mmCIF file of C-alpha atoms in Angstrom:
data_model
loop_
_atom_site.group_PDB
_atom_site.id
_atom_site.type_symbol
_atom_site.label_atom_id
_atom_site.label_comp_id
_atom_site.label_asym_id
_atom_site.label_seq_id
_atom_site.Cartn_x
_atom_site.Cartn_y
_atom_site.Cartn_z
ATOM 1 C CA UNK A 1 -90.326 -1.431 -7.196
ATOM 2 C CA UNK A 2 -87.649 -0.696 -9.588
ATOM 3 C CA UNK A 3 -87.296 3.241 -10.350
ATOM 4 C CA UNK A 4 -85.567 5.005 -13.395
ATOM 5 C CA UNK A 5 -84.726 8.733 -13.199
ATOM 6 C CA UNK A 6 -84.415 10.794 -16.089
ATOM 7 C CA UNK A 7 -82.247 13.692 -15.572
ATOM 8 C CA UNK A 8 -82.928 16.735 -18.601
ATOM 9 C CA UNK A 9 -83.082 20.283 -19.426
ATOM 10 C CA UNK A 10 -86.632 18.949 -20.943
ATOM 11 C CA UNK A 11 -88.323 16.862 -18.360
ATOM 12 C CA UNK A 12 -92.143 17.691 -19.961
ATOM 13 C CA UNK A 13 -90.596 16.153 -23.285
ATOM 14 C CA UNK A 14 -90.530 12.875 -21.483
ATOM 15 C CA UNK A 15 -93.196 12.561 -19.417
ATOM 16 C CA UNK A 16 -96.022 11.800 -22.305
ATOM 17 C CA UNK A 17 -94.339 8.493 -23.122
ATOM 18 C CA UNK A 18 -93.742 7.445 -19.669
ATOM 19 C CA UNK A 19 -97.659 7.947 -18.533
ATOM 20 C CA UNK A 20 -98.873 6.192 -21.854
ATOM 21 C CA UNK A 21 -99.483 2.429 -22.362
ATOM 22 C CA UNK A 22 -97.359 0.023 -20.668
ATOM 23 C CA UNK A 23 -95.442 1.758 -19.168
ATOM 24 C CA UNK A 24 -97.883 4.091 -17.651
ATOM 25 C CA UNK A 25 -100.254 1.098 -16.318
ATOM 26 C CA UNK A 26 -96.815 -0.589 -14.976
ATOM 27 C CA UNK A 27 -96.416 2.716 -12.659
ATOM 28 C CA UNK A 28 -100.036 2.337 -11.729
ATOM 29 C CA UNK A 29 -99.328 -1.224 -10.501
ATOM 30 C CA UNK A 30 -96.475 -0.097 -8.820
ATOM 31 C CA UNK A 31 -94.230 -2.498 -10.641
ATOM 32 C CA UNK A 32 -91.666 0.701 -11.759
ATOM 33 C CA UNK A 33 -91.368 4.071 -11.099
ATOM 34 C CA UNK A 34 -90.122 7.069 -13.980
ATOM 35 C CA UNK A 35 -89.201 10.688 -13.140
ATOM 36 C CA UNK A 36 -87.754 13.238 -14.890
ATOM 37 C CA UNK A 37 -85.973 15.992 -13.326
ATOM 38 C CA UNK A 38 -85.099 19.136 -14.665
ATOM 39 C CA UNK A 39 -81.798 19.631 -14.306
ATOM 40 C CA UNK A 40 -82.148 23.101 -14.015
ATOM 41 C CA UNK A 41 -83.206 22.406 -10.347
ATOM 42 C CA UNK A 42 -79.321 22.162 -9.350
ATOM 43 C CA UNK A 43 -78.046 25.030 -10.716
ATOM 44 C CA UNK A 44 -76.568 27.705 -8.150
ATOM 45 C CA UNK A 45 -76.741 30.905 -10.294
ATOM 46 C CA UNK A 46 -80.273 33.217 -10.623
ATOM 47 C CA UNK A 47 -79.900 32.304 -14.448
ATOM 48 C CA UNK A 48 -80.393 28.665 -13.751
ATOM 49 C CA UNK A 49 -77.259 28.065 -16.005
ATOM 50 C CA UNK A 50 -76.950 24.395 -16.976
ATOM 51 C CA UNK A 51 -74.013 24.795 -19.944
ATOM 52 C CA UNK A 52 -71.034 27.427 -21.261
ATOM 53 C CA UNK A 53 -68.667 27.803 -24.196
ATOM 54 C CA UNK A 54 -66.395 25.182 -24.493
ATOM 55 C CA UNK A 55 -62.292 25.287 -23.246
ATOM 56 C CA UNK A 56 -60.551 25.259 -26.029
ATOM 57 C CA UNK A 57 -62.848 27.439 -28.440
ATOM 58 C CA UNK A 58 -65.315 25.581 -30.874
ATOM 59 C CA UNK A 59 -69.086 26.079 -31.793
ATOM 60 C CA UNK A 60 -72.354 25.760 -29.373
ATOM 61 C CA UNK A 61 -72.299 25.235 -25.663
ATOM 62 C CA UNK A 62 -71.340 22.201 -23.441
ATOM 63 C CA UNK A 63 -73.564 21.121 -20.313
ATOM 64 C CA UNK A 64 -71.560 21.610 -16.908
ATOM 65 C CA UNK A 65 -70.936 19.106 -14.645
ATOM 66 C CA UNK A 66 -71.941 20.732 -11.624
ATOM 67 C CA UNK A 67 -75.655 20.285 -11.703
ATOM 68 C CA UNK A 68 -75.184 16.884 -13.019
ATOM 69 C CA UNK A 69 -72.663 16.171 -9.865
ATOM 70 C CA UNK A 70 -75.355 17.775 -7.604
ATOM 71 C CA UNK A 71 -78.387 15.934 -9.134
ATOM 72 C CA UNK A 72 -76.931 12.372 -9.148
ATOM 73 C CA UNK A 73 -75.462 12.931 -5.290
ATOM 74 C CA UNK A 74 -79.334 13.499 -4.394
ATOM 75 C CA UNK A 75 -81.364 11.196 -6.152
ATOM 76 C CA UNK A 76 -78.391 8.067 -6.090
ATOM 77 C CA UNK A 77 -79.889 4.637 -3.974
ATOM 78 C CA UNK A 78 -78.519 2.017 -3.178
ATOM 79 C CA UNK A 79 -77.936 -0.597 -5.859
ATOM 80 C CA UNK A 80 -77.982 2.324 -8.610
ATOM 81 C CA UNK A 81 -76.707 2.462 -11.787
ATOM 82 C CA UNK A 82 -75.969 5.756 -13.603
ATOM 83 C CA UNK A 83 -75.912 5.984 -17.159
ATOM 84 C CA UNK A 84 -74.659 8.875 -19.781
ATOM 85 C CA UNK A 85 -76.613 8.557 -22.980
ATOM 86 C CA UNK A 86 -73.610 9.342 -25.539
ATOM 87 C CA UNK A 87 -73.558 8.875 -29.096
ATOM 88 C CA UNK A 88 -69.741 7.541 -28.870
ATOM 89 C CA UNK A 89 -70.979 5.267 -26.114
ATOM 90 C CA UNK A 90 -71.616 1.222 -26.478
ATOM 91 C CA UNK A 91 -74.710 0.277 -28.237
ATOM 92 C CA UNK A 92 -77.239 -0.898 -25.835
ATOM 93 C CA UNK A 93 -78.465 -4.379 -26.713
ATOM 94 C CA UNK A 94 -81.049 -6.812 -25.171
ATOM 95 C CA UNK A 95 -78.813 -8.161 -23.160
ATOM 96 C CA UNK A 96 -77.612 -4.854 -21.387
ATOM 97 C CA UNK A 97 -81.667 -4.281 -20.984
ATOM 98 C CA UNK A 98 -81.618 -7.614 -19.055
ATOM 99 C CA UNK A 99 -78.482 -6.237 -16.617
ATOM 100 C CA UNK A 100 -79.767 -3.366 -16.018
ATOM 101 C CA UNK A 101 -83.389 -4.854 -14.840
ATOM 102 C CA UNK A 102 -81.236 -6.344 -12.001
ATOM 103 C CA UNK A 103 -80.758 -2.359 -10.435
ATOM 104 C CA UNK A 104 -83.370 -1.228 -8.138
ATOM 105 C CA UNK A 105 -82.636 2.247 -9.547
ATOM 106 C CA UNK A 106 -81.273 3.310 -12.856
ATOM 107 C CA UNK A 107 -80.503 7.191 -13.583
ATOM 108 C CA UNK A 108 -80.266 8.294 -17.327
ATOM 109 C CA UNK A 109 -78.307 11.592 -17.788
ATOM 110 C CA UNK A 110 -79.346 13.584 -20.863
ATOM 111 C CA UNK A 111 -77.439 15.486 -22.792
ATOM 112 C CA UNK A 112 -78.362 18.665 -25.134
ATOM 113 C CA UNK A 113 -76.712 21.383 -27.309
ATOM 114 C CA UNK A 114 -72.566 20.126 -27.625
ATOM 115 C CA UNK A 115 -73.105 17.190 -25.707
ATOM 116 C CA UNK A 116 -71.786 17.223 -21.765
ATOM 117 C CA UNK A 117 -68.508 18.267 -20.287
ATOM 118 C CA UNK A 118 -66.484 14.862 -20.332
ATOM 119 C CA UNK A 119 -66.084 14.977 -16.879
ATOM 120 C CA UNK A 120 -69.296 13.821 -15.818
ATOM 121 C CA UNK A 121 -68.520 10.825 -17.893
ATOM 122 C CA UNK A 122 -65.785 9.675 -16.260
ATOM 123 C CA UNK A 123 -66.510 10.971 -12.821
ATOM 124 C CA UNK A 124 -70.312 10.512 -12.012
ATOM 125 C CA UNK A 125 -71.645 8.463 -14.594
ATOM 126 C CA UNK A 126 -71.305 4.153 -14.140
ATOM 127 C CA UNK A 127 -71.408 3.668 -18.207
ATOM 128 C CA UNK A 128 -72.302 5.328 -21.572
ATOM 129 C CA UNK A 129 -75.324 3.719 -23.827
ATOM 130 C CA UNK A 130 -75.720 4.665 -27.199
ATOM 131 C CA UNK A 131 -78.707 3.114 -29.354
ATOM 132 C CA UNK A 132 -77.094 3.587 -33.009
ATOM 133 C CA UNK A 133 -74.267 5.123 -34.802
ATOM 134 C CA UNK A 134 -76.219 8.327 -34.895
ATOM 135 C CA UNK A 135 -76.571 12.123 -33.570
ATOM 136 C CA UNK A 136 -80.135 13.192 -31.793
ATOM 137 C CA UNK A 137 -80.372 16.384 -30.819
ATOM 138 C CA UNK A 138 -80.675 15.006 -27.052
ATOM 139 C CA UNK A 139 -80.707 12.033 -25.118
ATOM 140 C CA UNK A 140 -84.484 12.115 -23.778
ATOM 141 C CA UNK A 141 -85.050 9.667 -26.502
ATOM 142 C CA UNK A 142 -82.246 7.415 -26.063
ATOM 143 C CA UNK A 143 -83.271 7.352 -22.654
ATOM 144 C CA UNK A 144 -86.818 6.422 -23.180
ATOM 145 C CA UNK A 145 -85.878 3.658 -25.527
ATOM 146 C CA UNK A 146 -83.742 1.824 -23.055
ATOM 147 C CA UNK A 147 -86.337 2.625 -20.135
ATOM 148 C CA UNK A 148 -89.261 0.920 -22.410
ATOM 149 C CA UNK A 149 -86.612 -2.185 -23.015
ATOM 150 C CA UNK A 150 -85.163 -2.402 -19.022
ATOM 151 C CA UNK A 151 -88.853 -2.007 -17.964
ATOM 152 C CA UNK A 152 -90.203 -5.268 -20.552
ATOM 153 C CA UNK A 153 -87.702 -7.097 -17.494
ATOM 154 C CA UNK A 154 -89.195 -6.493 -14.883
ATOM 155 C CA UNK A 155 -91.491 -9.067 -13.618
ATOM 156 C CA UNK A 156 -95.508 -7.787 -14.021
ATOM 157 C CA UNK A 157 -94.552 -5.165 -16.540
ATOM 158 C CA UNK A 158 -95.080 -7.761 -19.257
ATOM 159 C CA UNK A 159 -97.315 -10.946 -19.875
ATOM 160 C CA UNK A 160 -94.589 -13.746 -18.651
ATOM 161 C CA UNK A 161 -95.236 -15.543 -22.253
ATOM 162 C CA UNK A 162 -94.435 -12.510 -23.871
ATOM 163 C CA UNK A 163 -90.674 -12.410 -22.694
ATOM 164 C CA UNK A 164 -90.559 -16.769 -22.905
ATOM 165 C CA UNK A 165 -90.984 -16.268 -26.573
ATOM 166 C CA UNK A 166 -88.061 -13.626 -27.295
ATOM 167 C CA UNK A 167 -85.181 -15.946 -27.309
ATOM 168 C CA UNK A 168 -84.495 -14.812 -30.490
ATOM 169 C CA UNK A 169 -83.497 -11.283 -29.050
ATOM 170 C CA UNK A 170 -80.473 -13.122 -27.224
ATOM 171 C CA UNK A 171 -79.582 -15.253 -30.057
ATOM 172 C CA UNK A 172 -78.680 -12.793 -32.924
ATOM 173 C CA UNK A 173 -82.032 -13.052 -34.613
ATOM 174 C CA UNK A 174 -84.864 -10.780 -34.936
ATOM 175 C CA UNK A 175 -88.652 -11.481 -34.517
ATOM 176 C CA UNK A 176 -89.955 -13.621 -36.936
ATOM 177 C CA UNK A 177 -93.170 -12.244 -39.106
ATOM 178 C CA UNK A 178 -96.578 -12.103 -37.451
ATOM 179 C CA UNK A 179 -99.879 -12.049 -39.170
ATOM 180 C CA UNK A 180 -103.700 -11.522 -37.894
ATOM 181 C CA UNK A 181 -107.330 -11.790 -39.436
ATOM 182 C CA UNK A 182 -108.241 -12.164 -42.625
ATOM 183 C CA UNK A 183 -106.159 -14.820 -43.981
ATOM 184 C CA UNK A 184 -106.783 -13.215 -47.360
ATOM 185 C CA UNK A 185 -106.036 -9.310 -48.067
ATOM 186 C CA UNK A 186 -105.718 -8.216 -51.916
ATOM 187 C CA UNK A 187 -104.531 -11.911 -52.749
ATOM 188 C CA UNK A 188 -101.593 -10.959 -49.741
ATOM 189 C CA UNK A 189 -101.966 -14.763 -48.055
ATOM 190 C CA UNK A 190 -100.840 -15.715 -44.657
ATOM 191 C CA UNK A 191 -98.472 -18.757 -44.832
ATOM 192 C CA UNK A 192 -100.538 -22.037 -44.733
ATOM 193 C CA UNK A 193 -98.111 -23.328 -41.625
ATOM 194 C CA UNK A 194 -99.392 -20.770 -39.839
ATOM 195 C CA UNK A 195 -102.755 -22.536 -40.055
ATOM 196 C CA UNK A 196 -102.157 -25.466 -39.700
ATOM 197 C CA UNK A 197 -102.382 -26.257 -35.943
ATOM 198 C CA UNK A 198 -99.326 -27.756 -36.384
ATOM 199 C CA UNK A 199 -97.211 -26.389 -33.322
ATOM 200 C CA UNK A 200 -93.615 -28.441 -33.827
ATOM 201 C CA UNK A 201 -93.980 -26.538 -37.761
ATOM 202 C CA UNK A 202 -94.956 -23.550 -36.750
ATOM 203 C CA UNK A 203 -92.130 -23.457 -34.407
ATOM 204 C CA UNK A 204 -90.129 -24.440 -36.816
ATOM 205 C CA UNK A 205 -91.044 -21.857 -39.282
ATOM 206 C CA UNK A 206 -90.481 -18.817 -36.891
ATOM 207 C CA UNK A 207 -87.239 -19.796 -35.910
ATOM 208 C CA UNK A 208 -86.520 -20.037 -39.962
ATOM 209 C CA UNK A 209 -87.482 -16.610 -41.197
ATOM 210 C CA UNK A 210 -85.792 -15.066 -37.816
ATOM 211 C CA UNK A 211 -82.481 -16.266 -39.176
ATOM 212 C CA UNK A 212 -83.291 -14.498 -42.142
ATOM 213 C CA UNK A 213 -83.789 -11.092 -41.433
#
């Protein structure tokens, strides 16, 4: 069973996603396992301290590395793979999702507030994932992103024709358009190859108007 740990100041943020449609019925069939952890758990001070003013002077606080060291030294496997969501970090892609399925355990370290002493970075964590040229105000979501994608890998989580059909994901395309019932909607009219039975076409088609997105 292949198990992802989520390791936040916010672990209740998280935890709705994770129990909700796929991914909560793949935890019910025991085909992956999400936790979150509050990394409040490993601080050492009554406060439960997890972040201070940054060396150097500068607004807001930074995240220490201590509880982070702490956490990751107790919930670490073997085959693991420890990743720092970062904004300044490579953008995650499909085929990173695909690597990372090959981990029995992958641990996602959140950051909050200035972002996370450096150290932890280049100390505890294997790799930093971003998923755009953007700021969030934390990396819960981040996280859950590449969780949803890592976990679409992982044999049971998904219908096996589901994943057949993405080659497009590994090609540089995106998904082709998909249309349902009724054929017809305010003169809006589903393209005829689609009806046509005609699977060399249709094939066709898709692979068309994925190049062109």
């Amino acid at each position: 069973m292949k198990k992802f740990d989520i390791i936040t100041v916010i672990p209740d943020a998280v935890t709705p996603y994770t129990s909700a449609s796929i991914l909560g019925r793949a935890q019910e069939a025991e085909h992956i396992v999400i936790n979150s952890h509050d990394l409040r758990t490993w601080t050492t001070d009554k406060h439960k301290t997890v972040d201070d003013t940054p060396y150097g002077g500068g607004a807001g606080m930074v995240m220490k590395v201590e509880p982070f060291d702490k956490a990751v030294n107790d919930l670490k496997g073997e085959n693991a793979r420890v990743v720092i969501t970062s904004a300044s970090g490579k953008t995650f892609t499909q085929e990173d999702a695909k690597r990372l399925a090959g981990y029995d355990q992958v641990i996602f370290l959140c950051g909050r507030y200035e972002g996370i002493d450096h150290r932890v970075e280049e100390h505890i964590a294997d790799e930093a994932l971003s998923i755009g040229n953007y700021v969030l105000t934390g990396g819960e979501l981040p996280a859950l992103v590449m969780i949803d994608a890592i976990a679409r890998m992982v044999p049971g989580v998904v219908q096996a024709g589901s994943l057949e059909t993405e080659s497009h994901t590994t090609e540089g395309y995106k998904e082709h358009p998909q249309y349902t019932k009724p054929e017809n909607y305010n003169e809006w009219i589903v393209p005829a190859v689609l009806l046509s039975g005609d699977h060399k076409k249709i094939a066709e088609w898709r692979e068309e108007e994925s190049k062109k997105k």
